[in-house]
Each structure stands twice: as structure tokens, then as C-alpha cells.
PDB file of C-alpha atoms in Angstrom:
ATOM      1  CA  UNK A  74    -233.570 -60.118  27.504  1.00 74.00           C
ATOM      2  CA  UNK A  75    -232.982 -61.305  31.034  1.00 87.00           C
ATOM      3  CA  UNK A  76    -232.362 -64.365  32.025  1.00 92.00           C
ATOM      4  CA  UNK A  77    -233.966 -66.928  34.171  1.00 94.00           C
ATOM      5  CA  UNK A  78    -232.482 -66.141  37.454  1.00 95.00           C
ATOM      6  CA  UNK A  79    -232.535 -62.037  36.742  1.00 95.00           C
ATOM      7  CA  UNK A  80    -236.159 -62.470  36.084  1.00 96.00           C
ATOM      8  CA  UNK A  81    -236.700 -64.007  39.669  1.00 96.00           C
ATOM      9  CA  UNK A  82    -234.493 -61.595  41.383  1.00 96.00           C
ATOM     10  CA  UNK A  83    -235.893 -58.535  40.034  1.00 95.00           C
ATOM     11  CA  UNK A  84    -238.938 -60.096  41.477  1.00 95.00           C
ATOM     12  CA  UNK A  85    -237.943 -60.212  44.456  1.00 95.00           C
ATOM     13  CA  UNK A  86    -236.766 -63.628  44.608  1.00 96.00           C
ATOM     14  CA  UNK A  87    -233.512 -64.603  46.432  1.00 96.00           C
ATOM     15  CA  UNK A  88    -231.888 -67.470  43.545  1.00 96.00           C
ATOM     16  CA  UNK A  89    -229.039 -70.162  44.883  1.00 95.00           C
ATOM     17  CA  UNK A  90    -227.198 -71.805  41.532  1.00 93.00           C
ATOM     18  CA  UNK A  91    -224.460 -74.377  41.611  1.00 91.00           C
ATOM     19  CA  UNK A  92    -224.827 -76.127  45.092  1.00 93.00           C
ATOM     20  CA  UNK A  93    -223.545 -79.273  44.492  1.00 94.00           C
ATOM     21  CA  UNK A  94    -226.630 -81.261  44.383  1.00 92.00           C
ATOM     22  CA  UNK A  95    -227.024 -78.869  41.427  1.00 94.00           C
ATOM     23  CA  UNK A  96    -223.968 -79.848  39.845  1.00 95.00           C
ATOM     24  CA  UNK A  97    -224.353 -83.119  40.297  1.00 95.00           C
ATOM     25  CA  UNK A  98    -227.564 -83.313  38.616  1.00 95.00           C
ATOM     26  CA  UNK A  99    -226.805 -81.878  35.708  1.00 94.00           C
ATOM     27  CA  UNK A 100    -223.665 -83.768  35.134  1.00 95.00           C
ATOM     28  CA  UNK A 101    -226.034 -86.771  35.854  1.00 95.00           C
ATOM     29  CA  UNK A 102    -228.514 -85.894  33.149  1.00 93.00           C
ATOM     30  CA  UNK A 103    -225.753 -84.877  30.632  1.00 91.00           C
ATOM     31  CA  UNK A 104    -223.578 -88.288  31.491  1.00 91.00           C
ATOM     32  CA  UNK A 105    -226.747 -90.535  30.876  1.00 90.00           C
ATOM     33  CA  UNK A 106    -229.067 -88.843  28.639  1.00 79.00           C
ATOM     34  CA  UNK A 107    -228.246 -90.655  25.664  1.00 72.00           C
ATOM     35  CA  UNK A 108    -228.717 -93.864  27.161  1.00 78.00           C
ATOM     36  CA  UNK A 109    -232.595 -95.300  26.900  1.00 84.00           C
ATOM     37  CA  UNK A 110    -231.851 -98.298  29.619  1.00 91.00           C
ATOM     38  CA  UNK A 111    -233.120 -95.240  32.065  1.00 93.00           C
ATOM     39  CA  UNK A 112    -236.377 -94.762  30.131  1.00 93.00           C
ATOM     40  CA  UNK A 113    -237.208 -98.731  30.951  1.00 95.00           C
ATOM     41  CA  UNK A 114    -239.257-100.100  33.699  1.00 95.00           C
ATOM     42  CA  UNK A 115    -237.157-102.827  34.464  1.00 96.00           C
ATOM     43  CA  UNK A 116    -233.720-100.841  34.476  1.00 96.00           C
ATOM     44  CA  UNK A 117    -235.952 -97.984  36.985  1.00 94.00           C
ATOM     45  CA  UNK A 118    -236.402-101.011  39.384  1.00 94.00           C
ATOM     46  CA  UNK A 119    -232.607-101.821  39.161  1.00 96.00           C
ATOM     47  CA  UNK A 120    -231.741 -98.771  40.079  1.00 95.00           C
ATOM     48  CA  UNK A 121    -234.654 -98.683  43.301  1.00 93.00           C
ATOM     49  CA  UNK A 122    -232.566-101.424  44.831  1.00 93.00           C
ATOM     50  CA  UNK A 123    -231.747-100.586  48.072  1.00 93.00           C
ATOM     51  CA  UNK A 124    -227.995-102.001  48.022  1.00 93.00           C
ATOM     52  CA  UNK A 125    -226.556-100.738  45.265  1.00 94.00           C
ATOM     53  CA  UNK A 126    -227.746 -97.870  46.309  1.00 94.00           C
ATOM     54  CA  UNK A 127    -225.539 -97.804  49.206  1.00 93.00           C
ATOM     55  CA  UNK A 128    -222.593 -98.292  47.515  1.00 93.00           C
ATOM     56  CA  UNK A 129    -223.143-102.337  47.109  1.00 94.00           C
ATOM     57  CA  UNK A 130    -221.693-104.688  45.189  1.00 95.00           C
ATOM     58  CA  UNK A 131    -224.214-107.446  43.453  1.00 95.00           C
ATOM     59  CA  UNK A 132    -223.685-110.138  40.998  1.00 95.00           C
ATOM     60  CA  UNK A 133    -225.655-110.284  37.964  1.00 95.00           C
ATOM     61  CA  UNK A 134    -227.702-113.726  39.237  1.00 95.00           C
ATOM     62  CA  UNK A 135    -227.823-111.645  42.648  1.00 96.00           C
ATOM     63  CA  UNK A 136    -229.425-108.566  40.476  1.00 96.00           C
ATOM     64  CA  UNK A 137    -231.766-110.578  38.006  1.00 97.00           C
ATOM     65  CA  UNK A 138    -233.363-111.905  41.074  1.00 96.00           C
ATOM     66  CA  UNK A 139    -234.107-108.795  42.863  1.00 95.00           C
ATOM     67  CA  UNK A 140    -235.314-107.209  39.365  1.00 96.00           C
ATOM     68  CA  UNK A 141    -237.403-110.189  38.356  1.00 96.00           C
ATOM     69  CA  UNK A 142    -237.725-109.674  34.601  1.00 96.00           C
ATOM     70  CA  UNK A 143    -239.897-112.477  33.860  1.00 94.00           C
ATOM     71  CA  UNK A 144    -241.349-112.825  30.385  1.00 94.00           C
ATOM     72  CA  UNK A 145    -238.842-109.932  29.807  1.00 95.00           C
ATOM     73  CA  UNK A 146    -235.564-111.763  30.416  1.00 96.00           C
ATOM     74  CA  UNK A 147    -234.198-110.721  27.240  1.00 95.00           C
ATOM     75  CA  UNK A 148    -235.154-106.805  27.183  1.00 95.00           C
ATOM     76  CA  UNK A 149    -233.826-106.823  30.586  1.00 96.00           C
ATOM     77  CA  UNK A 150    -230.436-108.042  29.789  1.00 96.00           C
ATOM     78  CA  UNK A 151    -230.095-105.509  26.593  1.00 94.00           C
ATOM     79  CA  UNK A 152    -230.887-103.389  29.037  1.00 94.00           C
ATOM     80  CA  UNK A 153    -228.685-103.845  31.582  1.00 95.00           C
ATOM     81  CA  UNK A 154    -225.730-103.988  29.145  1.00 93.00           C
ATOM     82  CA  UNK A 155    -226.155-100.879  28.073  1.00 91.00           C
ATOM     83  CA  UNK A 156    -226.567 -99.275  31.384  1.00 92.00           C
ATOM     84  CA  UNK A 157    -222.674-101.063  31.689  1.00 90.00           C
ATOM     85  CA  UNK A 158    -221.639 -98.131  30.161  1.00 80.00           C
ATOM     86  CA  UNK A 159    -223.557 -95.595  31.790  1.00 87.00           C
ATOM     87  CA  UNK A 160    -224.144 -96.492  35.001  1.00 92.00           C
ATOM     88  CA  UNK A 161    -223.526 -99.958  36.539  1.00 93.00           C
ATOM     89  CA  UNK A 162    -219.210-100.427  37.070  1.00 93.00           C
ATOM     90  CA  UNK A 163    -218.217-103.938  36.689  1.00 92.00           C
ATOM     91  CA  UNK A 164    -215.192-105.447  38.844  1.00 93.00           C
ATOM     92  CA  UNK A 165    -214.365-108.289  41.204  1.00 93.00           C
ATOM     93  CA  UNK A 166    -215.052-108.764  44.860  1.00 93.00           C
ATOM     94  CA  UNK A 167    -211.774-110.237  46.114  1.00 93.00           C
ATOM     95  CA  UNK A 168    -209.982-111.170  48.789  1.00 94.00           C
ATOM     96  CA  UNK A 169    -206.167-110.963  50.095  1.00 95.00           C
ATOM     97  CA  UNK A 170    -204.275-113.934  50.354  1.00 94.00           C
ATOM     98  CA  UNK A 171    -201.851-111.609  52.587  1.00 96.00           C
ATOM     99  CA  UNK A 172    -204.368-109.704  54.534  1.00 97.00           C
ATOM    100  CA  UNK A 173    -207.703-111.108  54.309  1.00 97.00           C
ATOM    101  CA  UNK A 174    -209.048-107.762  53.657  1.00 97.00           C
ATOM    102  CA  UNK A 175    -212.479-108.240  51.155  1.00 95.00           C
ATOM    103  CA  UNK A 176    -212.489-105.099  48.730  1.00 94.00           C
ATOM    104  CA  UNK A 177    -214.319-104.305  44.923  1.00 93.00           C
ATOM    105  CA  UNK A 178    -211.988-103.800  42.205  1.00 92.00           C
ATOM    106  CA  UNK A 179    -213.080-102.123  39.097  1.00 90.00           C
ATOM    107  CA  UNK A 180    -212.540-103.227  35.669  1.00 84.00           C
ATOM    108  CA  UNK A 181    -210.407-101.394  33.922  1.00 67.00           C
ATOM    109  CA  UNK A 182    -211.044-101.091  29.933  1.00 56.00           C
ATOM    110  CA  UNK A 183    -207.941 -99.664  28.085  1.00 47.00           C
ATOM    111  CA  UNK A 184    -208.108 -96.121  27.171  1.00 48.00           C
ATOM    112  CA  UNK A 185    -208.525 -95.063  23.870  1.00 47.00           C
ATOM    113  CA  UNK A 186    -205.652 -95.851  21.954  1.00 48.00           C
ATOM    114  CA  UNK A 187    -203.839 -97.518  24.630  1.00 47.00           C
ATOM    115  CA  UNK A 188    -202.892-101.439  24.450  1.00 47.00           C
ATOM    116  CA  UNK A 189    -204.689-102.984  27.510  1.00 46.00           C
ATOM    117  CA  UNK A 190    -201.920-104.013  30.023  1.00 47.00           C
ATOM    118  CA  UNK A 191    -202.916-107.336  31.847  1.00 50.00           C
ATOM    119  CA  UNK A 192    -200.574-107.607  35.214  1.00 59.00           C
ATOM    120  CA  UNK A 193    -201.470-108.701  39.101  1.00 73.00           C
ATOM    121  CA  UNK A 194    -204.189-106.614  41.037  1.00 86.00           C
ATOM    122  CA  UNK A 195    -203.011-105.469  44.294  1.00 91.00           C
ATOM    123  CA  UNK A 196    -204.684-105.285  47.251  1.00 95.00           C
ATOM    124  CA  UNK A 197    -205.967-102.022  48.168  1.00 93.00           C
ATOM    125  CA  UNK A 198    -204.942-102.056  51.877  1.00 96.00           C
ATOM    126  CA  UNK A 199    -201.472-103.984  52.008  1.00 97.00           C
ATOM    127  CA  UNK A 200    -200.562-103.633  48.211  1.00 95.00           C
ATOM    128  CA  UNK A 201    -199.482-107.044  47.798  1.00 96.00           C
ATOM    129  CA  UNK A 202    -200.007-108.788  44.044  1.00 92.00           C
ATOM    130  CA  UNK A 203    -203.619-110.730  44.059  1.00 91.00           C
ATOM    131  CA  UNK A 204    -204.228-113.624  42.175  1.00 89.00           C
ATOM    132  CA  UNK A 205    -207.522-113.411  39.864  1.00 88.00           C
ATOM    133  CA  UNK A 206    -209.062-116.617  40.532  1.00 89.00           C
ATOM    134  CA  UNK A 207    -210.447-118.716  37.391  1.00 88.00           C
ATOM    135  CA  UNK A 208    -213.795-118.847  38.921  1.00 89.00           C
ATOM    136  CA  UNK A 209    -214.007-114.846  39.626  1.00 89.00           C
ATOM    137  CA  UNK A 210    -217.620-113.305  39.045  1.00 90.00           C
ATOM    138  CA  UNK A 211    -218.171-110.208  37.824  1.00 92.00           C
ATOM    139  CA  UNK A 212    -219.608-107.755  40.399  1.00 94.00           C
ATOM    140  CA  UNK A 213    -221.571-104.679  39.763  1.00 96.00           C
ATOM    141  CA  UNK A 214    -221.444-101.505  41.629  1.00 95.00           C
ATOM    142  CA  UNK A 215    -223.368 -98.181  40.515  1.00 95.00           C
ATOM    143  CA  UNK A 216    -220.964 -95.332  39.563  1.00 94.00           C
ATOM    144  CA  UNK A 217    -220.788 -93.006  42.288  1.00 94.00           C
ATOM    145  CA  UNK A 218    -222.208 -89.728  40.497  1.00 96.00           C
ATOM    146  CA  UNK A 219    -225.213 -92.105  39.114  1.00 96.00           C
ATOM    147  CA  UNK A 220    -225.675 -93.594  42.576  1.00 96.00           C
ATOM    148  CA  UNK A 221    -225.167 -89.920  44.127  1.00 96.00           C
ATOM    149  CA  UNK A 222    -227.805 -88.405  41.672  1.00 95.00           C
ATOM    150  CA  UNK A 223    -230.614 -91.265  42.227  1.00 94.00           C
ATOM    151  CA  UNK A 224    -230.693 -90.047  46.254  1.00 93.00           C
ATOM    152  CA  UNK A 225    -231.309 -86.391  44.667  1.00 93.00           C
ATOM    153  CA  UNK A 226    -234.136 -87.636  42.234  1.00 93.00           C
ATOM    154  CA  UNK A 227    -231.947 -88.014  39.276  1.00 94.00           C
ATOM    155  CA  UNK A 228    -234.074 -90.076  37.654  1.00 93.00           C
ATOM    156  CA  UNK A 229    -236.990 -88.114  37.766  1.00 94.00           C
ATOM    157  CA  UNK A 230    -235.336 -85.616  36.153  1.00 95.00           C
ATOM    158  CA  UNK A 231    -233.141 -87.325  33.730  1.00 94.00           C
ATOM    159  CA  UNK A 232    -236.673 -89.159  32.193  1.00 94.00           C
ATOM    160  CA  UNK A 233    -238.667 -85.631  31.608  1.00 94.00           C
ATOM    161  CA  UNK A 234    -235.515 -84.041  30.800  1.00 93.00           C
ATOM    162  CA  UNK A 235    -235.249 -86.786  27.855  1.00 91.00           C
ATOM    163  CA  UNK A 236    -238.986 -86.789  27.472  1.00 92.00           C
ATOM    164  CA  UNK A 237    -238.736 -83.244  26.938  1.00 92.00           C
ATOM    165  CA  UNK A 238    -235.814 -83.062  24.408  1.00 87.00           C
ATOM    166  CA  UNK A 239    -238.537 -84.218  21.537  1.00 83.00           C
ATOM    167  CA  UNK A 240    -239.942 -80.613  22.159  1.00 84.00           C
ATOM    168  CA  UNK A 241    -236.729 -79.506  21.525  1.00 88.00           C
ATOM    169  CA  UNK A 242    -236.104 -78.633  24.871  1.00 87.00           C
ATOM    170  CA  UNK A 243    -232.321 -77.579  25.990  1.00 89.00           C
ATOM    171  CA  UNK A 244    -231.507 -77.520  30.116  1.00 87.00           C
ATOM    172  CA  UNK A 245    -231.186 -74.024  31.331  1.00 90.00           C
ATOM    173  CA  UNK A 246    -230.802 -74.433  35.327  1.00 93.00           C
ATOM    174  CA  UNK A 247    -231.599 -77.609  37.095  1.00 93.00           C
ATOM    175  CA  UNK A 248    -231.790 -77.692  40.893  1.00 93.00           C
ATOM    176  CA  UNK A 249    -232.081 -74.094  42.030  1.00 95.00           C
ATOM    177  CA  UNK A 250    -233.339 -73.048  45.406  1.00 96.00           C
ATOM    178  CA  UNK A 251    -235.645 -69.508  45.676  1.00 96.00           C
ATOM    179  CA  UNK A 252    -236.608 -67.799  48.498  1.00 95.00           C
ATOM    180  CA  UNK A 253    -238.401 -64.790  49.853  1.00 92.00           C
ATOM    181  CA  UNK A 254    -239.653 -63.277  52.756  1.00 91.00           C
ATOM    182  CA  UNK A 255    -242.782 -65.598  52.866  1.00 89.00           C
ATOM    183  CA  UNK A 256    -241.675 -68.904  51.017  1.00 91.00           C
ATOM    184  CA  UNK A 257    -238.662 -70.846  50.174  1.00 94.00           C
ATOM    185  CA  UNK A 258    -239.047 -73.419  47.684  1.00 94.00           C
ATOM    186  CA  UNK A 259    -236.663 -76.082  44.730  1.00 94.00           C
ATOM    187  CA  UNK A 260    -237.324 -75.292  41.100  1.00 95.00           C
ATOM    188  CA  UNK A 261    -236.475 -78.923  39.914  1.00 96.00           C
ATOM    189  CA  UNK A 262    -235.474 -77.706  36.216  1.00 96.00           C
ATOM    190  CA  UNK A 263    -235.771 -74.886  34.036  1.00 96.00           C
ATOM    191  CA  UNK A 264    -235.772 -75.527  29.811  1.00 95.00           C
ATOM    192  CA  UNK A 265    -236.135 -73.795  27.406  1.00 92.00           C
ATOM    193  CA  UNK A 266    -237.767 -74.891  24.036  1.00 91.00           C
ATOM    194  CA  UNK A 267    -238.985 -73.717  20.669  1.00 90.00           C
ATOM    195  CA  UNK A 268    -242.405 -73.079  22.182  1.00 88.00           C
ATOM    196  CA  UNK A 269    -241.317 -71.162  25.117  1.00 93.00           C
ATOM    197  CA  UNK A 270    -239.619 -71.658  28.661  1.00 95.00           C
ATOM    198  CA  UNK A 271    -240.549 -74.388  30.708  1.00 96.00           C
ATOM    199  CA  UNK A 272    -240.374 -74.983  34.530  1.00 97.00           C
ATOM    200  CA  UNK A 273    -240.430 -78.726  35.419  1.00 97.00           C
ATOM    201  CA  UNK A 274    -241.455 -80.370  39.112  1.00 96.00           C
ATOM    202  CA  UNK A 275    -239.996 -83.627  39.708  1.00 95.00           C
ATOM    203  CA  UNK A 276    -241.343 -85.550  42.139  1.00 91.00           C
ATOM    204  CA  UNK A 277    -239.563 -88.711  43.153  1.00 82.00           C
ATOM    205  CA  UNK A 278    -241.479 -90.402  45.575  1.00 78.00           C
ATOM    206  CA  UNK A 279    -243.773 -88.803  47.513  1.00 82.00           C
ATOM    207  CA  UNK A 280    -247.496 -89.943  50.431  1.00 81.00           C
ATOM    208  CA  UNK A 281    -250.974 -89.500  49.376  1.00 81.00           C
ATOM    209  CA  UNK A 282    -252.060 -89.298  52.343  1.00 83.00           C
ATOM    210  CA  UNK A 283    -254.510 -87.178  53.501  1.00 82.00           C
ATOM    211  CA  UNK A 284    -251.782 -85.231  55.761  1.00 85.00           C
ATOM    212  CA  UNK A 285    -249.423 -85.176  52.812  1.00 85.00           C
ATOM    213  CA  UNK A 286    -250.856 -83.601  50.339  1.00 91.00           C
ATOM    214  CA  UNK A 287    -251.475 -80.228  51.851  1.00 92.00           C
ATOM    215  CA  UNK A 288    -247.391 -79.756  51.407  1.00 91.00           C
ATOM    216  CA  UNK A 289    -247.633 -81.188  48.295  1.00 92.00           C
ATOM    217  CA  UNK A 290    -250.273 -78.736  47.421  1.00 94.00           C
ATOM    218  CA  UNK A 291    -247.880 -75.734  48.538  1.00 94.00           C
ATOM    219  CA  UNK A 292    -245.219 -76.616  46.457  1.00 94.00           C
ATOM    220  CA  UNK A 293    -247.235 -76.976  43.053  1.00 96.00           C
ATOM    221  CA  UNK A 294    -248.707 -73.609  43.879  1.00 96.00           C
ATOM    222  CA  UNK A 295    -245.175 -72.163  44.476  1.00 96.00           C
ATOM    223  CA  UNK A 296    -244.126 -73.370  41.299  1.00 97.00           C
ATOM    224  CA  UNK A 297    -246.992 -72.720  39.532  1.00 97.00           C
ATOM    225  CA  UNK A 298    -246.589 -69.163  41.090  1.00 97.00           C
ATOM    226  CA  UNK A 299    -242.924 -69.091  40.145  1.00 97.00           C
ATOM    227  CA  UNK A 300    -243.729 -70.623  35.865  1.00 97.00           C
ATOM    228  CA  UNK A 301    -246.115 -67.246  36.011  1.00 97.00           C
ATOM    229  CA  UNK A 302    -243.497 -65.037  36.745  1.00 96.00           C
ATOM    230  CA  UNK A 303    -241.181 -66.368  34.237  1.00 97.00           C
ATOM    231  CA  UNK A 304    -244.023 -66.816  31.659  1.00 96.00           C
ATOM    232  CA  UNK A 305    -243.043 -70.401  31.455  1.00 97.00           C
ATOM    233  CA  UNK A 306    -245.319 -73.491  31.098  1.00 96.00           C
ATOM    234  CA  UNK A 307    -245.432 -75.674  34.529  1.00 98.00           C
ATOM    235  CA  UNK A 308    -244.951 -79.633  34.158  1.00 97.00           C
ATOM    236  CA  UNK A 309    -245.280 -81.669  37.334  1.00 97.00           C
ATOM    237  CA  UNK A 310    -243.819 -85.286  36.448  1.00 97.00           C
ATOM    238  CA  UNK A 311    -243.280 -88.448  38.552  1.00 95.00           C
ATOM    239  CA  UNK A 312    -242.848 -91.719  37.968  1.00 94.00           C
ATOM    240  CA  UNK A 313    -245.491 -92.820  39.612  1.00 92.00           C
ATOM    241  CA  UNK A 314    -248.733 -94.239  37.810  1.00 90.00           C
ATOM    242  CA  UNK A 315    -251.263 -91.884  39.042  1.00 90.00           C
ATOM    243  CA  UNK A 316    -251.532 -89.159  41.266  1.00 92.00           C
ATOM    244  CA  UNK A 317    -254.321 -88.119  43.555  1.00 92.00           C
ATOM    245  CA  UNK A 318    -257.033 -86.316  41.630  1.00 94.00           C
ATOM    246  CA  UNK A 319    -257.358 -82.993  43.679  1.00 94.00           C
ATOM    247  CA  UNK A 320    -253.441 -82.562  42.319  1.00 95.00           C
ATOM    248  CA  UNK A 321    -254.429 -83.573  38.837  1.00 95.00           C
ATOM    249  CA  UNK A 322    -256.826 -80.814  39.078  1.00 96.00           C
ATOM    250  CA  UNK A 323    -254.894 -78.280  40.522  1.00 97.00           C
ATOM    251  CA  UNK A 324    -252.228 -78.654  37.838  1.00 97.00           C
ATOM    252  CA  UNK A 325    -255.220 -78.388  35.447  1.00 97.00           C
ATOM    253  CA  UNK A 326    -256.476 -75.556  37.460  1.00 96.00           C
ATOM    254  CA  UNK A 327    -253.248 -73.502  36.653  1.00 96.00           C
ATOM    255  CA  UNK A 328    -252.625 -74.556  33.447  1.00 96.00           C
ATOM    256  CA  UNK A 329    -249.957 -77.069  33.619  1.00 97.00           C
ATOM    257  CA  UNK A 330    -249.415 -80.248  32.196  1.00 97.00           C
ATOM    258  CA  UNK A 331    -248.778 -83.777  34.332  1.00 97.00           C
ATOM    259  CA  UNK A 332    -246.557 -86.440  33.241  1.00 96.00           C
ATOM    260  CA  UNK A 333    -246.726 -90.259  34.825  1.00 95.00           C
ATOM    261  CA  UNK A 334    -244.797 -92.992  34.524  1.00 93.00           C
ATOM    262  CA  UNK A 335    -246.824 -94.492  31.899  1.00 93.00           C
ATOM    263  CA  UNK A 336    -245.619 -90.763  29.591  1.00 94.00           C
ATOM    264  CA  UNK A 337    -241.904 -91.375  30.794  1.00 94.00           C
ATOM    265  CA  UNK A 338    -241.263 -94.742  30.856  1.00 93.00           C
ATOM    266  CA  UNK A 339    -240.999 -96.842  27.752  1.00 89.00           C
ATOM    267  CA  UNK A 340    -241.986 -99.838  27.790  1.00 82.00           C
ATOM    268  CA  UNK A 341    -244.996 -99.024  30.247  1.00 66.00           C
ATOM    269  CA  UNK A 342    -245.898-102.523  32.159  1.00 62.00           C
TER     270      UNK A 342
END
């Protein structure tokens, strides 16, 4: 039986694997697809924020108020805990007595089976000892393949890819670019499941505008062109609520399926 990529090739199909955006998807999906924080609304609009996305650090008050949890104050912080461990690093913005140079450090936990060896931080540009002061906040940065992955669409990947795992779905390529003569197009992810093969289109944020959606349009026909090929079933999913309804009916049209936010997302507000 051939795989995936043969199939498209011996159509005439020209198949990149394993660019890095590739590989650092599925490392994404695989690092935090046990974690549910990603599945909820309020942990979605954490990760949106601009500054952390560029590498930012932000205190806890600092990120509260940009998520505003409301009535939710609790879930949020559960939440947010969790995502601690896969995907927010805490340390400590600090400052050189020596040098005055303002740098994050990370928080190092012990490793496994190591005793946890408490001695002076030093600074990262003149490598003098630093004090921790007793009034030191905790600052949060996102971990850099997280933080990487979101600019690629991780998370609309990593929620259907979770989403999907209840059909018993298992990854198979995610990322791959496919070309020909007259198109070249992204598969988003490729999975195979009890029921058959199934080729997903993620679709991060994207205009509904009138002079967007003829692209738009393209691209679900190339994949729904490309799902024939492979006999697989075609999924477009986004985060977003709704979509416009000449693309709900095209994916009806060619027998796919269409999953919101309100499928992925758990708890839907």
C-alpha cells in the first residue's frame, strides 16, 4: 500500500516533507497535546497576545488584565497553571547591580532525581553574582517552540489534531507543501483514523471580504482536489465562530466537514 506522499507523487504531485515549519509543528502538537489549557477560550486569548508573542516577558497581574477572565477568574487561573508546564516559562526580570543590563532569567526546577541547588544568578552579560530581591515577581515568557509554532498556526492545528484523536485519529504528515505544473498549495495535516485517511485545512486567521475569499476559495478546492486523490475525507477547521456561507457550502458541496471554534474549543463563550 503506498503511502501518503507516494500517492501524490505518482500523481503527479511534487511533495516537500520536513521543512522546519514542519518540524516544528509537529513537535508543537506532540509537546502540548495532552494539555487541555489549549482547548480553552480564555488560554486561546493568552496566547493571541501580541507581546508574548514577540518574545515578551509579562507578569501574571500584567497577563490577567490583558486576558480579562471575568466571571471566569478561577477557570482561568487552573488554566493558566497548567499551561506552566506546557507552554508559559516562568523566571525573573532582573537587573545588574554591576552592569545595569535588564535580562529574563528562567526558573530552573531540579531535574528528576537531582537535589535542587539554590546559589547566586549571574548576570547574563558581565557574569557577576545577582542578588534575588525579596520582592522579585515572577515573569512569564512563552517557550520558544510554543511561541514559534503559534506564528505557523499551531494552534489551529494542535485543537483539530486533539479534536480529532476521539476518532482515533494518529498524525501522519503535518505541514507539507505540493506542487505541480498549474498549482502549488500547504496540506495543513494528514491523519489517519479507523474510518479512513483524513486531510485537515487549518485556517488561522483569515478576511471575509469580498476580495478575500476568491483565494480562499482556491485553496479549499485544491485541497478538496488533493483529499480526492488520496481518498481521504476533507475537514476545513478554524477557530473562528462562523465562516462565510458560500465556503460553508462549498465544503458541503465536496463533501467535507467544517469545524468552528464553538466544535474545538471547550468551554465555548
Amino acid at each position: 500500500m503506498m503511502t501518503a506522499i507516494e500517492t501524490l507523487t505518482e500523481a503527479g504531485h511534487h511533495v516537500i516533507a520536513g521543512r522546519p515549519a514542519s518540524k516544528r509543528l509537529s513537535a508543537f502538537v506532540r509537546f502540548a497535546g495532552d494539555t487541555k489549557s489549549y482547548q480553552d477560550p480564555l488560554i486561546v486569548r493568552l496566547l493571541s497576545n501580541a507581546q508574548l508573542r514577540k518574545g515578551a516577558t509579562q507578569t501574571a497581574e500584567q497577563i490577567i488584565k490583558a486576558v480579562k477572565p471575568g466571571k471566569a477568574h478561577e477557570r482561568f487561573m487552573q488554566q493558566a497553571t497548567q499551561l506552566v508546564q506546557k507552554g508559559l516559562q516562568r523566571g525573573y526580570t532582573l537587573t545588574c547591580p554591576t552592569c545595569a543590563l535588564t535580562d529574563w532569567y528562567p526558573l530552573q526546577p531540579p531535574l528528576a532525581g537531582d537535589v535542587a541547588q539554590i546559589g547566586p544568578l549571574r548576570c547574563s552579560g558581565c557574569h557577576n553574582p545577582i542578588t534575588l530581591p525579596f520582592n522579585a515577581q515572577f515573569a512569564y515568557k512563552l517557550n520558544p517552540l510554543v511561541r514559534e509554532a503559534l506564528k505557523e498556526g499551531g494552534l489551529t492545528i494542535l485543537n483539530p489534531w486533539v479534536y480529532l484523536l476521539e476518532w482515533g485519529a494518529v498524525e501522519e504528515h503535518i505541514a507539507l507543501e505540493v506542487k505541480n505544473r498549474h498549482m502549488h498549495t500547504d496540506i495543513d495535516m494528514l491523519l489517519r483514523s479507523p474510518q479512513g485517511g483524513i486531510l485537515v485545512e487549518c485556517k488561522d486567521n483569515f478576511k471575509k471580504t469580498d476580495a478575500a475569499l476568491p483565494q480562499l476559495q482556491r485553496t479549499i478546492d485544491q485541497g478538496l482536489m488533493l483529499a480526492e486523490t488520496l481518498g481521504y475525507r476533507y475537514i476545513f477547521a478554524t477557530l473562528q465562530e462562523t465562516v462565510p456561507a458560500t465556503l460553508e457550502a462549498q465544503i458541503a458541496q465536496g463533501n467535507g466537514q467544517l469545524l468552528t471554534g464553538r466544535d474545538l474549543l471547550k468551554p465555548w463563550e
